[in-house]
Coordinates of C-alpha atoms in Angstrom, one line a residue:
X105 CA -41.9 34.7 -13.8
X106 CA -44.4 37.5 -15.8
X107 CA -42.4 40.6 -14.1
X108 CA -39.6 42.9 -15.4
X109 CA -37.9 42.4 -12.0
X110 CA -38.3 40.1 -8.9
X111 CA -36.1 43.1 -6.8
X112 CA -38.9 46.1 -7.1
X113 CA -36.8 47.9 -4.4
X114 CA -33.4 47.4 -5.9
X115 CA -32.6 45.9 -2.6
X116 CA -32.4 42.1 -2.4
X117 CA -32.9 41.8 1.1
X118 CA -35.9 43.8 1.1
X119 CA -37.6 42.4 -2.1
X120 CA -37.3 38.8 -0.1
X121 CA -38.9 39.8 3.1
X122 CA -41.9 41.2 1.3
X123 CA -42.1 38.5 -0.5
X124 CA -42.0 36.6 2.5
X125 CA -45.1 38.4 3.5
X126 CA -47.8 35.6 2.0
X127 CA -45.8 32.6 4.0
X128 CA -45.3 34.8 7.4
X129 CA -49.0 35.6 6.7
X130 CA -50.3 32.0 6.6
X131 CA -48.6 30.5 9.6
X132 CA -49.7 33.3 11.9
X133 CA -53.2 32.8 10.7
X134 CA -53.3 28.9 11.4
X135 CA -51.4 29.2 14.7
X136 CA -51.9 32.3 16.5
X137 CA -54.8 33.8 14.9
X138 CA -56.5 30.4 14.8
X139 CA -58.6 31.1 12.0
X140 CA -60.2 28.3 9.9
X141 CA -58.1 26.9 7.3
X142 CA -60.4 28.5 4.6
X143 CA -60.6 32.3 5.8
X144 CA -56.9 31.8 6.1
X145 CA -56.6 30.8 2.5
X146 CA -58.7 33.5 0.9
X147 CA -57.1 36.3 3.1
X148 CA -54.0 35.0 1.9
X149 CA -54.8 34.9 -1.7
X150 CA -55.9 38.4 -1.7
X151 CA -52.7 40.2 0.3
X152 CA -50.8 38.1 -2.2
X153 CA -52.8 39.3 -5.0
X154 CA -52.2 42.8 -3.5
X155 CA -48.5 42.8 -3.2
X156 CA -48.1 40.8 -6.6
X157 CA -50.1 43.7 -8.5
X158 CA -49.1 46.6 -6.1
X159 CA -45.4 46.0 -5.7
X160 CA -43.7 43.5 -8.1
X161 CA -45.7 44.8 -10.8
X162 CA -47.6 42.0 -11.9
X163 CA -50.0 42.6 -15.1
X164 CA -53.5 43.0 -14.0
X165 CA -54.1 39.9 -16.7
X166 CA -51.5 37.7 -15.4
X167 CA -52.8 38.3 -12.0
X168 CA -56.0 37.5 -12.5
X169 CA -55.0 34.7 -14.9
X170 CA -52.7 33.2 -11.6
X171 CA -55.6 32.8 -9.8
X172 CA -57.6 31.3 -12.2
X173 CA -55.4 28.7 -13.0
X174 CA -54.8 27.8 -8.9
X175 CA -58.6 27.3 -9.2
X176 CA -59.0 25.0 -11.9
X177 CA -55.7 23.3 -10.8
X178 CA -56.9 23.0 -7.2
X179 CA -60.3 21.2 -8.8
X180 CA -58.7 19.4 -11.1
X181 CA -56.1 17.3 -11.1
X182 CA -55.9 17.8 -7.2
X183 CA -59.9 17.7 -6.3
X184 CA -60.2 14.9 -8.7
X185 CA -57.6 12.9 -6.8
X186 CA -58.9 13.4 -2.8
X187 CA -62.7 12.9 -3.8
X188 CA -61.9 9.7 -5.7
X189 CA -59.7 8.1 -3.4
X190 CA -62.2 8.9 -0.4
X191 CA -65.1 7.8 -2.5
X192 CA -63.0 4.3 -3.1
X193 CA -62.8 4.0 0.7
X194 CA -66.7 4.8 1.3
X195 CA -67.6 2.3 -1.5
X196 CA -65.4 -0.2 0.9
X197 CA -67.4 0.4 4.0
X198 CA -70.7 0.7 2.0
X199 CA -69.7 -2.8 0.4
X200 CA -69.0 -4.2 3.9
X201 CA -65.6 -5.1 2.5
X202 CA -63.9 -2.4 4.6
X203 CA -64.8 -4.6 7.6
X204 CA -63.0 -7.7 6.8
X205 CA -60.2 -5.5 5.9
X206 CA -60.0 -3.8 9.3
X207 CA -60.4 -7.0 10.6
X208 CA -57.7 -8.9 8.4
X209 CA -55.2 -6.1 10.3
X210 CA -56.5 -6.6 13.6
X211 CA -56.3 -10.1 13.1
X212 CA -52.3 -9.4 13.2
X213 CA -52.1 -7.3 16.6
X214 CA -54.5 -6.0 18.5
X215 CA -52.0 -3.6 20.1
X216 CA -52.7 -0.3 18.6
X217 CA -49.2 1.0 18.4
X218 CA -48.4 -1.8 16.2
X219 CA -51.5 -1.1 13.9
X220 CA -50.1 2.3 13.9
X221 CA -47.2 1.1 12.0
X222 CA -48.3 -1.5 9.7
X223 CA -51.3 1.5 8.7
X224 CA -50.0 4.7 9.3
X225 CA -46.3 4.0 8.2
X226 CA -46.5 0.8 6.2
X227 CA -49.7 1.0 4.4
X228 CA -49.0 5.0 3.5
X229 CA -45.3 4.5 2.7
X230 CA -47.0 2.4 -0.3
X231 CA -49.8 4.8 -1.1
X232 CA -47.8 7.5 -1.2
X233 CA -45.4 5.5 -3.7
X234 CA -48.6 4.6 -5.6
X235 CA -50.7 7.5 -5.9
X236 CA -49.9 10.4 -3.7
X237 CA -51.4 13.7 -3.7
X238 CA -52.5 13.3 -0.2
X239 CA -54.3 9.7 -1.1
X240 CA -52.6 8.1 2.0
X241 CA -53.2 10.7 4.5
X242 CA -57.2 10.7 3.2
X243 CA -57.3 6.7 3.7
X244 CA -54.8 6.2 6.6
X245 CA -56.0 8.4 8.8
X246 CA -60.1 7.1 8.4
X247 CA -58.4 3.7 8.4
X248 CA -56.9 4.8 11.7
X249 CA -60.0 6.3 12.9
X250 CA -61.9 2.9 12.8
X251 CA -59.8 1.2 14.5
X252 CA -60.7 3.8 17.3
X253 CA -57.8 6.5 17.2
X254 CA -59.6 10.0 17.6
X255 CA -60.0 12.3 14.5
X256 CA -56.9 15.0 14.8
X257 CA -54.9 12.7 16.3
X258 CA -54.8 9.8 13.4
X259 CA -54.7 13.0 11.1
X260 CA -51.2 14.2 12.8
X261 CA -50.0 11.2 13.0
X262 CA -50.5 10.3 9.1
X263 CA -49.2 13.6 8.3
X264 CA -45.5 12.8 10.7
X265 CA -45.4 9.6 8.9
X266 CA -45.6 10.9 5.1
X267 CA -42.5 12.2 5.8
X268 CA -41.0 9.2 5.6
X269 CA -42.4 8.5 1.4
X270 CA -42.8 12.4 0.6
X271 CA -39.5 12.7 -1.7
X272 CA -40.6 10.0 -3.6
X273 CA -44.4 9.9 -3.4
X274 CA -46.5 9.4 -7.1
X275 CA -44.0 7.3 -9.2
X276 CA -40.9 9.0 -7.6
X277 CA -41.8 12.0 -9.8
X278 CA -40.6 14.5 -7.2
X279 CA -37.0 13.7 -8.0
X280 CA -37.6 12.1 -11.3
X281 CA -39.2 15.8 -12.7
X282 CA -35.4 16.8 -12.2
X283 CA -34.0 14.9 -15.5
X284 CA -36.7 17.5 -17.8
X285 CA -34.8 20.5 -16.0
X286 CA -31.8 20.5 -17.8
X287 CA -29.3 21.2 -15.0
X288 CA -25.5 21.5 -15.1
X289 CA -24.2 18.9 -13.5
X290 CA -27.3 17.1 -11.6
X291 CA -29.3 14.7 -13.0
X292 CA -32.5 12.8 -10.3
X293 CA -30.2 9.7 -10.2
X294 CA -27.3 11.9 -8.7
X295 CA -30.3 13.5 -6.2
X296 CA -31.6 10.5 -5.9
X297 CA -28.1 8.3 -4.7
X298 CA -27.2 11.8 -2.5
X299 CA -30.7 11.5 -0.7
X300 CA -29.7 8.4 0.6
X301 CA -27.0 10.4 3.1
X302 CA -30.1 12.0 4.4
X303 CA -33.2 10.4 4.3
X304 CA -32.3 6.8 5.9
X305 CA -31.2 8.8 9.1
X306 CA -34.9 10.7 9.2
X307 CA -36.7 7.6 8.0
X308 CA -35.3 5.3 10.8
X309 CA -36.5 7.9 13.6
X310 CA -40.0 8.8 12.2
X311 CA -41.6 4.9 13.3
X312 CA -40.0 5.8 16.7
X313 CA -41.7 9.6 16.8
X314 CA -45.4 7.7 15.6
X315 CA -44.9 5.7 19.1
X316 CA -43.6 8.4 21.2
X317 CA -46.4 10.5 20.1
X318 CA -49.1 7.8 20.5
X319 CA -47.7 6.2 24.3
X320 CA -44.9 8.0 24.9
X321 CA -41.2 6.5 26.1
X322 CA -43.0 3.4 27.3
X323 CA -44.5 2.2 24.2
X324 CA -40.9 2.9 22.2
X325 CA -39.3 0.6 25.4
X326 CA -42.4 -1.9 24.8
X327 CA -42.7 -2.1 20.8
X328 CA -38.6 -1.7 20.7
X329 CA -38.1 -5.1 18.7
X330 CA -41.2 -3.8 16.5
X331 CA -40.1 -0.2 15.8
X332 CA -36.6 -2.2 14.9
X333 CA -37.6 -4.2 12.1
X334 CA -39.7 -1.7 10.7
X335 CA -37.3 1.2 10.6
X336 CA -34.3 -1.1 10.0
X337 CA -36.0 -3.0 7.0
X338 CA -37.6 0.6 5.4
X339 CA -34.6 3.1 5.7
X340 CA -32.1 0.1 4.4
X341 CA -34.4 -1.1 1.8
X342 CA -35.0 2.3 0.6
X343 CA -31.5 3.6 0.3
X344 CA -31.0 -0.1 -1.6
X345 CA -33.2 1.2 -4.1
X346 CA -32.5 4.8 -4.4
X347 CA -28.8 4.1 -4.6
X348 CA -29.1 1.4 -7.3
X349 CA -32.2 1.4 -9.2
X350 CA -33.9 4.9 -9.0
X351 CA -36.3 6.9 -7.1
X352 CA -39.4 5.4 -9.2
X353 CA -39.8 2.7 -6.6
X354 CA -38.1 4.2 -4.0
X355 CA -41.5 4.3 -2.0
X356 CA -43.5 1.2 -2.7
X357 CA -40.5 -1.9 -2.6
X358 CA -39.6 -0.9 0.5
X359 CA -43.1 -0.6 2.1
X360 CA -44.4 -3.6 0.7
X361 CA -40.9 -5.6 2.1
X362 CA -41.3 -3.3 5.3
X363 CA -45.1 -4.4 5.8
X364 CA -44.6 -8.2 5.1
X365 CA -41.6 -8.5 7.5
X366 CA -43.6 -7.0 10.5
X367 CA -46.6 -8.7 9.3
X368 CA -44.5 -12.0 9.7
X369 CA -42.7 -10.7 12.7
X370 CA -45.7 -9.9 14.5
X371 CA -46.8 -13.3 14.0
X372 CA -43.9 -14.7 16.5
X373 CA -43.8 -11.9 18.7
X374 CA -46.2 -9.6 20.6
X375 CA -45.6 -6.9 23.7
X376 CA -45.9 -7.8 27.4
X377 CA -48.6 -5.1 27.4
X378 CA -51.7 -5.0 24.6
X379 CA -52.0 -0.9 24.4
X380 CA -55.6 -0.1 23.4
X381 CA -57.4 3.1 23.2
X382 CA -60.5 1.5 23.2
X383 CA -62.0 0.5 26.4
X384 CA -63.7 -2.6 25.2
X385 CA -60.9 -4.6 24.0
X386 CA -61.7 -6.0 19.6
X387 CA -63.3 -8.8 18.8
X388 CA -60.6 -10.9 17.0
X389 CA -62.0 -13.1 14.1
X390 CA -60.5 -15.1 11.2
X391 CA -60.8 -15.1 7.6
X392 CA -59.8 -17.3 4.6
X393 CA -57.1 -16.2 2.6
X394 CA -59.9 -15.2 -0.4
X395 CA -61.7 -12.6 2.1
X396 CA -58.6 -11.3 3.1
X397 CA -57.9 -10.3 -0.9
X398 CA -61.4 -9.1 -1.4
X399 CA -61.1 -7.1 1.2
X400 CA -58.5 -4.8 0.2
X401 CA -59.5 -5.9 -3.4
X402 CA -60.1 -1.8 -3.4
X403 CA -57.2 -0.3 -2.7
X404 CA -55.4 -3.4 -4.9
X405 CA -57.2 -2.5 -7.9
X406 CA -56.0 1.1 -7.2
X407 CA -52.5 0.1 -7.2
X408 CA -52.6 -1.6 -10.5
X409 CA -54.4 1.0 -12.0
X410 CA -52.1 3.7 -10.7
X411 CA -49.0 1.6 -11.9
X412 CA -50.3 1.3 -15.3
X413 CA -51.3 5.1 -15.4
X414 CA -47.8 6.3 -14.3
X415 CA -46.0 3.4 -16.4
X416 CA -43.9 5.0 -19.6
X417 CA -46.0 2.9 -22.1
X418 CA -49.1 4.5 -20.9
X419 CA -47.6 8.0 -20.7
X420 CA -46.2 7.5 -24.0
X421 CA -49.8 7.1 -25.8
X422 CA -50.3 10.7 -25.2
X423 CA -47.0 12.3 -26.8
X424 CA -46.8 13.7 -29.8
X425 CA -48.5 11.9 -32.6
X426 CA -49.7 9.2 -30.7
X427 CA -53.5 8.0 -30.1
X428 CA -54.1 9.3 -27.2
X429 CA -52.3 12.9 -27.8
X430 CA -55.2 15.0 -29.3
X431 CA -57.4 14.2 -25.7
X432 CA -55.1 16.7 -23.6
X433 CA -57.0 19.7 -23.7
X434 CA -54.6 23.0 -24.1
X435 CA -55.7 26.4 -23.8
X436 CA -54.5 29.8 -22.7
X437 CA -55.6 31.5 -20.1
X438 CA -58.2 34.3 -21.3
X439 CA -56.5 37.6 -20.9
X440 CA -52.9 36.3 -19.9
X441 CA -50.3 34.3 -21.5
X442 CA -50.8 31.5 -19.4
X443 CA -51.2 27.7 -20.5
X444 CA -53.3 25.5 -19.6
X445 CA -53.5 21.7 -20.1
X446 CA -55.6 19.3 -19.3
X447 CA -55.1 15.7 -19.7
X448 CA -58.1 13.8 -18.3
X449 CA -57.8 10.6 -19.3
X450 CA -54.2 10.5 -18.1
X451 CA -54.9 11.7 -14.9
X452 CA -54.0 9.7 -11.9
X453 CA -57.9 10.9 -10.6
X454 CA -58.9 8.7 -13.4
X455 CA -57.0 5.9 -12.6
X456 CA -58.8 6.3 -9.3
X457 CA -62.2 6.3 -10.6
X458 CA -61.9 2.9 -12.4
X459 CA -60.7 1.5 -9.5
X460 CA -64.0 2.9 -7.8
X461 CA -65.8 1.5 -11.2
X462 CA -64.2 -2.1 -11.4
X463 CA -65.2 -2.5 -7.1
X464 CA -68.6 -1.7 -7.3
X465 CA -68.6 -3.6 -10.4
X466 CA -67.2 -6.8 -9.0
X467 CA -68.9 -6.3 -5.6
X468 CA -72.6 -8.2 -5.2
X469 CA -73.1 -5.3 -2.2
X470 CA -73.1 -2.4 -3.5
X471 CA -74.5 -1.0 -7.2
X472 CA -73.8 1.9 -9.0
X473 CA -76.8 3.5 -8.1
X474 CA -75.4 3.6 -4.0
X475 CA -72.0 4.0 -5.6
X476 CA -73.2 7.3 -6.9
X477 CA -74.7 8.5 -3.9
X478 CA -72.0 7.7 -2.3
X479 CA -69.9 10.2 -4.7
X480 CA -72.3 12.9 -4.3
X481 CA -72.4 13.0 -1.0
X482 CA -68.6 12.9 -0.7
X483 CA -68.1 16.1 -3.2
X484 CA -70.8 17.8 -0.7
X485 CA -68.1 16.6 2.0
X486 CA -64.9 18.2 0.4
X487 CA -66.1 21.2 -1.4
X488 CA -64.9 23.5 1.5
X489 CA -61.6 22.2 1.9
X490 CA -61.2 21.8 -2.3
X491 CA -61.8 25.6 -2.1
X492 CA -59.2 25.8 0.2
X493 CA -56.7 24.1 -1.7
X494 CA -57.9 26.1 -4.9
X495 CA -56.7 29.2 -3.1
X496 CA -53.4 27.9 -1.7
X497 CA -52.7 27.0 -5.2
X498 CA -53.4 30.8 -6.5
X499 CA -51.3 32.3 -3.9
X500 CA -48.5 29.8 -5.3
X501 CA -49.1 30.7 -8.5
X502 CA -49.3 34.5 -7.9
X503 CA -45.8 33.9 -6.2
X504 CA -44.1 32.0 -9.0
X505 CA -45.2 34.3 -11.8
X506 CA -44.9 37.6 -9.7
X507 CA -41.6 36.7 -8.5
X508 CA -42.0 36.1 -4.8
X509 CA -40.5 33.1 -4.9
X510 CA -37.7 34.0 -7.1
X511 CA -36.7 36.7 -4.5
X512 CA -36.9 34.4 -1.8
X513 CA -34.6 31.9 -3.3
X514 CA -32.1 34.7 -4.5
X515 CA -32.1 36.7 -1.1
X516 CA -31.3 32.9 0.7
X517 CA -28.6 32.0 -2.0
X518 CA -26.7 35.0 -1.1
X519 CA -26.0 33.7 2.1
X520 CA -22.5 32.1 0.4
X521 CA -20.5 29.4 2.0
X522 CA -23.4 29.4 4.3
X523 CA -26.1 28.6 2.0
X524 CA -26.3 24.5 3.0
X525 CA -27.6 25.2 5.9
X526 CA -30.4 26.8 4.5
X527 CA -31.2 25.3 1.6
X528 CA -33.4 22.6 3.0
X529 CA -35.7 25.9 4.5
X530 CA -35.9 26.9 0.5
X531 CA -37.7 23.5 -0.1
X532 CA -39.6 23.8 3.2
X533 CA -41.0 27.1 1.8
X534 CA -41.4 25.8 -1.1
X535 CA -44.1 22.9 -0.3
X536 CA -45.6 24.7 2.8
X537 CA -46.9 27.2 -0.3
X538 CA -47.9 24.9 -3.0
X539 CA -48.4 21.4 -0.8
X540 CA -46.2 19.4 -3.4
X541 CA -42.5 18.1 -3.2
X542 CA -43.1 18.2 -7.2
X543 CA -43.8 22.1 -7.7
X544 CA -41.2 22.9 -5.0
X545 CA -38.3 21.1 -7.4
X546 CA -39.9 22.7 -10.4
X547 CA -39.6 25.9 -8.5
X548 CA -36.5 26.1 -6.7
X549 CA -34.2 23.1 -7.7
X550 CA -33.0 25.8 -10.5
X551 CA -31.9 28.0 -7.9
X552 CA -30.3 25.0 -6.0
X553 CA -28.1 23.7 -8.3
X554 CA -26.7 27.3 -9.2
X555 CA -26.3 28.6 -6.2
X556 CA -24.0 25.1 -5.6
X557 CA -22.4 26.0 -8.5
X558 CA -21.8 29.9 -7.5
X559 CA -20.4 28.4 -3.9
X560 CA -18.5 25.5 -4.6
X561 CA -21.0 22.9 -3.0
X562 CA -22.0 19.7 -5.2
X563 CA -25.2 20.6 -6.7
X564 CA -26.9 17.4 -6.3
X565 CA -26.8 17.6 -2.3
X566 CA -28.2 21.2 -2.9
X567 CA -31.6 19.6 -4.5
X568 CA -31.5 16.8 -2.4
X569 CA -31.4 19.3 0.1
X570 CA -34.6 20.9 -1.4
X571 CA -36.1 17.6 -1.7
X572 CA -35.9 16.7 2.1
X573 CA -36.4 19.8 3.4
X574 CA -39.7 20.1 1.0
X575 CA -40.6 16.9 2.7
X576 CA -40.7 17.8 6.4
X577 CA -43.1 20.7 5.0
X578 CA -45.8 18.6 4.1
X579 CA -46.3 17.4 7.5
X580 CA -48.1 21.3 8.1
X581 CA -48.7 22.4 4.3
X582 CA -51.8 23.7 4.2
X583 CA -52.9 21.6 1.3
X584 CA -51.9 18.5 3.2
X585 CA -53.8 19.9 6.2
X586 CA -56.9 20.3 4.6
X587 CA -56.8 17.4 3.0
X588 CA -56.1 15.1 6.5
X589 CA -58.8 17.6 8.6
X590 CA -61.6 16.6 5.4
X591 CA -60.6 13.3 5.7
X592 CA -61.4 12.6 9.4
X593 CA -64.8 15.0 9.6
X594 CA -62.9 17.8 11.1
X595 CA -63.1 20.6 8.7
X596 CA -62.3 23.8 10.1
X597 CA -59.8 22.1 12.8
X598 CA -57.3 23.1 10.2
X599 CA -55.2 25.5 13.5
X600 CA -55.6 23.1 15.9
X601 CA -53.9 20.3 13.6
X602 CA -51.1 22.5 12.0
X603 CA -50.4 23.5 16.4
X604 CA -50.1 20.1 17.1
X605 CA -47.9 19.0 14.1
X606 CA -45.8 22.2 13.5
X607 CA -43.3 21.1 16.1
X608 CA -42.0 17.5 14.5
X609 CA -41.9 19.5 11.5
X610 CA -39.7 22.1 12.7
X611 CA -37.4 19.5 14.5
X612 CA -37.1 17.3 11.2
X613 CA -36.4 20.1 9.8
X614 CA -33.9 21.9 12.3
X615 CA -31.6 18.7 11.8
X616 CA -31.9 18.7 7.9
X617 CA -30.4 21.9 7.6
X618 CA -27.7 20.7 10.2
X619 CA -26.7 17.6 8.3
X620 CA -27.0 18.9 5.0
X621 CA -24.1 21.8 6.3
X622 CA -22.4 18.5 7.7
X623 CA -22.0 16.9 4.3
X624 CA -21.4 20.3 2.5
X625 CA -17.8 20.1 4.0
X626 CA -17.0 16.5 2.7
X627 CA -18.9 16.6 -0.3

């Protein structure tokens, strides 16, 4: 915060409805005003500019300096990360390899319900572990797509199922971040081991929303044993791990265990009924065990890389007075006092683009030439919605520096014995403005943990509270959004796909803030 005062009326309750303005603002422009995901952003960005400068006083510098850095942020490390991971997955089909890989999953079921959950839940539960930063919505959903789901549809139903790895996409870094906070009394392996009251429950239901949504009560009665194992072996698995080893893994053990049970499941069991949304039914071929791994040899090598890049070794080469140290460019913001830094080389984009590098490298299909097109016609693709995200990440910064977002978090915090229930609607806030379960922890798991402290509420539930509540946000962030709407070809669908998902986010959300009341009495 670059203000004097985040209360500019001397009235709490008023400070926190302005600053409510920029969120109110956004959500009536992608639902009822139905405007394009971009217009939205940049109308946003400038009423937020507006009331920053106008009414909290923000310095004409630090403003401008907000913006600037949402800009290069939303471009870098963000716009590094979508356009490498969808240039991996077009250097897949270009290659021909993304073939045998579709055809290595359809080679398990060719009921689409069940492809739903070994890609859209399974497959994304890892990614999201892996990489995050909207890689498994970008991959899922065109994954999704080829198998014959229609564009918006794969998109909402990627975004419903990231709920399910959201707290602890990228590493576990969203709950990790915690320990560098310095909080009395909460540390991320208290958050994590309190998350586990919470997230099992949601976990275990969202497979079982994927099927409703797709084929309604008949495909949950039909794919029962299915849903089962999957929800059974993820939410358990999970918990295992947050309990007792941390939330570093917390997403991809559990997936990986998740997606080799059904795989093996599926092998002994299949539904009465083959659901297809294709009316020609799939050619069904074989491969050898060595096409099935070059196949997905892609999105392996992105794995490894990704795990090295977000290992401590690796991080460790660029702290201070290591070799790696002097290549994180730092700078300050021309005419503010904001820092910059920019670590390319330790960027999980880069991590991304040697994966891209090493396929085309090893693949006889494709050369670098073709790979390149291929990369320049997918940052042709995305500039629109990289904009978009470039704005969305101003207004967040313009509310964090200005603050907006310390007003909102004050004015909720006031509520007392009653704050629980609304704490998980602080993290919602949080991520529906910035898109990240990450910057929503930086932002308000401060607030959380004194407010618990101020009411007599554990603290740890309080962020864990945060944590979850930031999670059922990302299923209509507007980040997330445009990332799942560039993804499938549907640019400027951004209002249509936030109508049709806001209401399993609301719902997810209705029942954190129950349960996390619930456990404020007994904990």
């Amino acid at each position: 915060m670059l203000v004097e005062t985040f209360d500019p009326f001397n009235h709490l309750g008023i400070s926190a409805l302005v600053a409510a303005v920029p969120i109110i603002l956004f959500l009536l422009c992608l639902t009822v005003f139905k405007m394009k995901g971009l217009h939205a952003a940049l109308l946003n960005l400038a009423v937020t500019f507006a009331i920053t400068f106008f009414i909290f006083k923000l310095p004409a510098g630090e403003s401008v300096g907000s913006v600037i850095q949402g800009l290069i942020q939303g471009i870098f490390p963000i716009g590094y990360i979508i356009v490498m991971a969808v240039w991996l997955y077009k250097i897949s089909v270009e290659s021909g390899l993304f073939d045998t890989l579709r055809g290595s999953i359809t080679s398990v079921t060719q009921d689409q319900r069940l492809q739903l959950l070994l890609i859209g839940f399974c497959l994304s539960a890892f990614l999201e572990g892996a990489a995050g930063f909207g890689v498994p919505i970008a991959i899922c959903a065109v994954l999704l797509i080829s198998l014959g789901f229609q564009p918006l549809q794969a998109a909402m139903l990627c975004l419903i199922a990231n709920a399910a790895a959201g707290a602890f996409g990228a590493i576990g870094i969203p709950v990790g971040i915690i320990d560098t906070f310095g909080l009395e009394g909460v540390t991320a392996m208290d958050v994590s081991k309190i998350s586990a009251l919470t997230l099992p429950i949601t976990n275990f239901i969202i497979p079982f929303v994927l099927i409703w949504v797709l084929d309604g009560f008949k495909g949950v009665k039909e794919v029962f044993p299915a849903l089962l194992v999957t929800s059974t072996i993820y939410s358990a698995s999970q918990a295992f791990m947050t309990i007792f080893v941390g939330p570093e893994l917390a997403d991809i053990i559990p997936s990986l265990i998740t997606l080799g049970a059904l795989t093996l499941f599926l092998k002994k069991w299949k539904p009465k009924n083959i659901f297809s949304l294709n009316e020609k039914e799939m050619k069904i071929e074989t491969y050898s065990f060595g096409e099935v791994v070059k196949a997905w040899s892609p999105f392996l090598l992105l794995t490894v890389y990704v795990l090295i890049w977000s290992s401590t070794t690796f991080k460790g080469l660029f702290a201070e007075g290591n070799v790696l140290h002097n290549s994180i460019v730092k700078f300050v913001i021309p005419g503010s006092s904001i820092n910059m830094s920019l670590d390319f080389i330790g960027a999980t984009g880069t991590a991304l683009l040697l994966a891209c590098i090493t396929t085309i490298a090893i693949t006889k299909t494709i050369n670098f030439a073709e790979g390149l097109a291929l990369l320049k016609r997918t940052i042709i693709e995305f500039w629109t919605p990289i904009i978009m995200i470039c704005a969305i990440i101003g207004i967040a910064k313009l509310m964090t520096y200005g603050g907006l977002t310390t007003a909102l978090g004050e004015g909720v915090a006031t509520a007392g014995k009653i704050f629980p229930l609304l704490s998980p609607i602080l993290g919602w806030i949080g991520v529906f403005m910035t898109g990240s379960v990450v910057n929503n922890n930086t932002l308000f798991a401060p607030i959380q943990a004194t407010a618990g402290h101020i009411i007599g509420t554990n603290p740890a539930l309080l962020v864990a509270a945060n944590t979850v509540g930031g999670v059922m946000a990302k299923i209509v962030s507007p980040q997330s959004v445009a990332i799942a709407t560039a993804a499938v070809g549907m640019t400027g669908q951004e209002s249509t796909l936030t109508k049709m998902a806001i209401r399993y986010s609301f719902a997810f959300l209705f029942f954190v803030c129950i349960w996390t009341f619930v456990l404020s009495l007994f904990l």
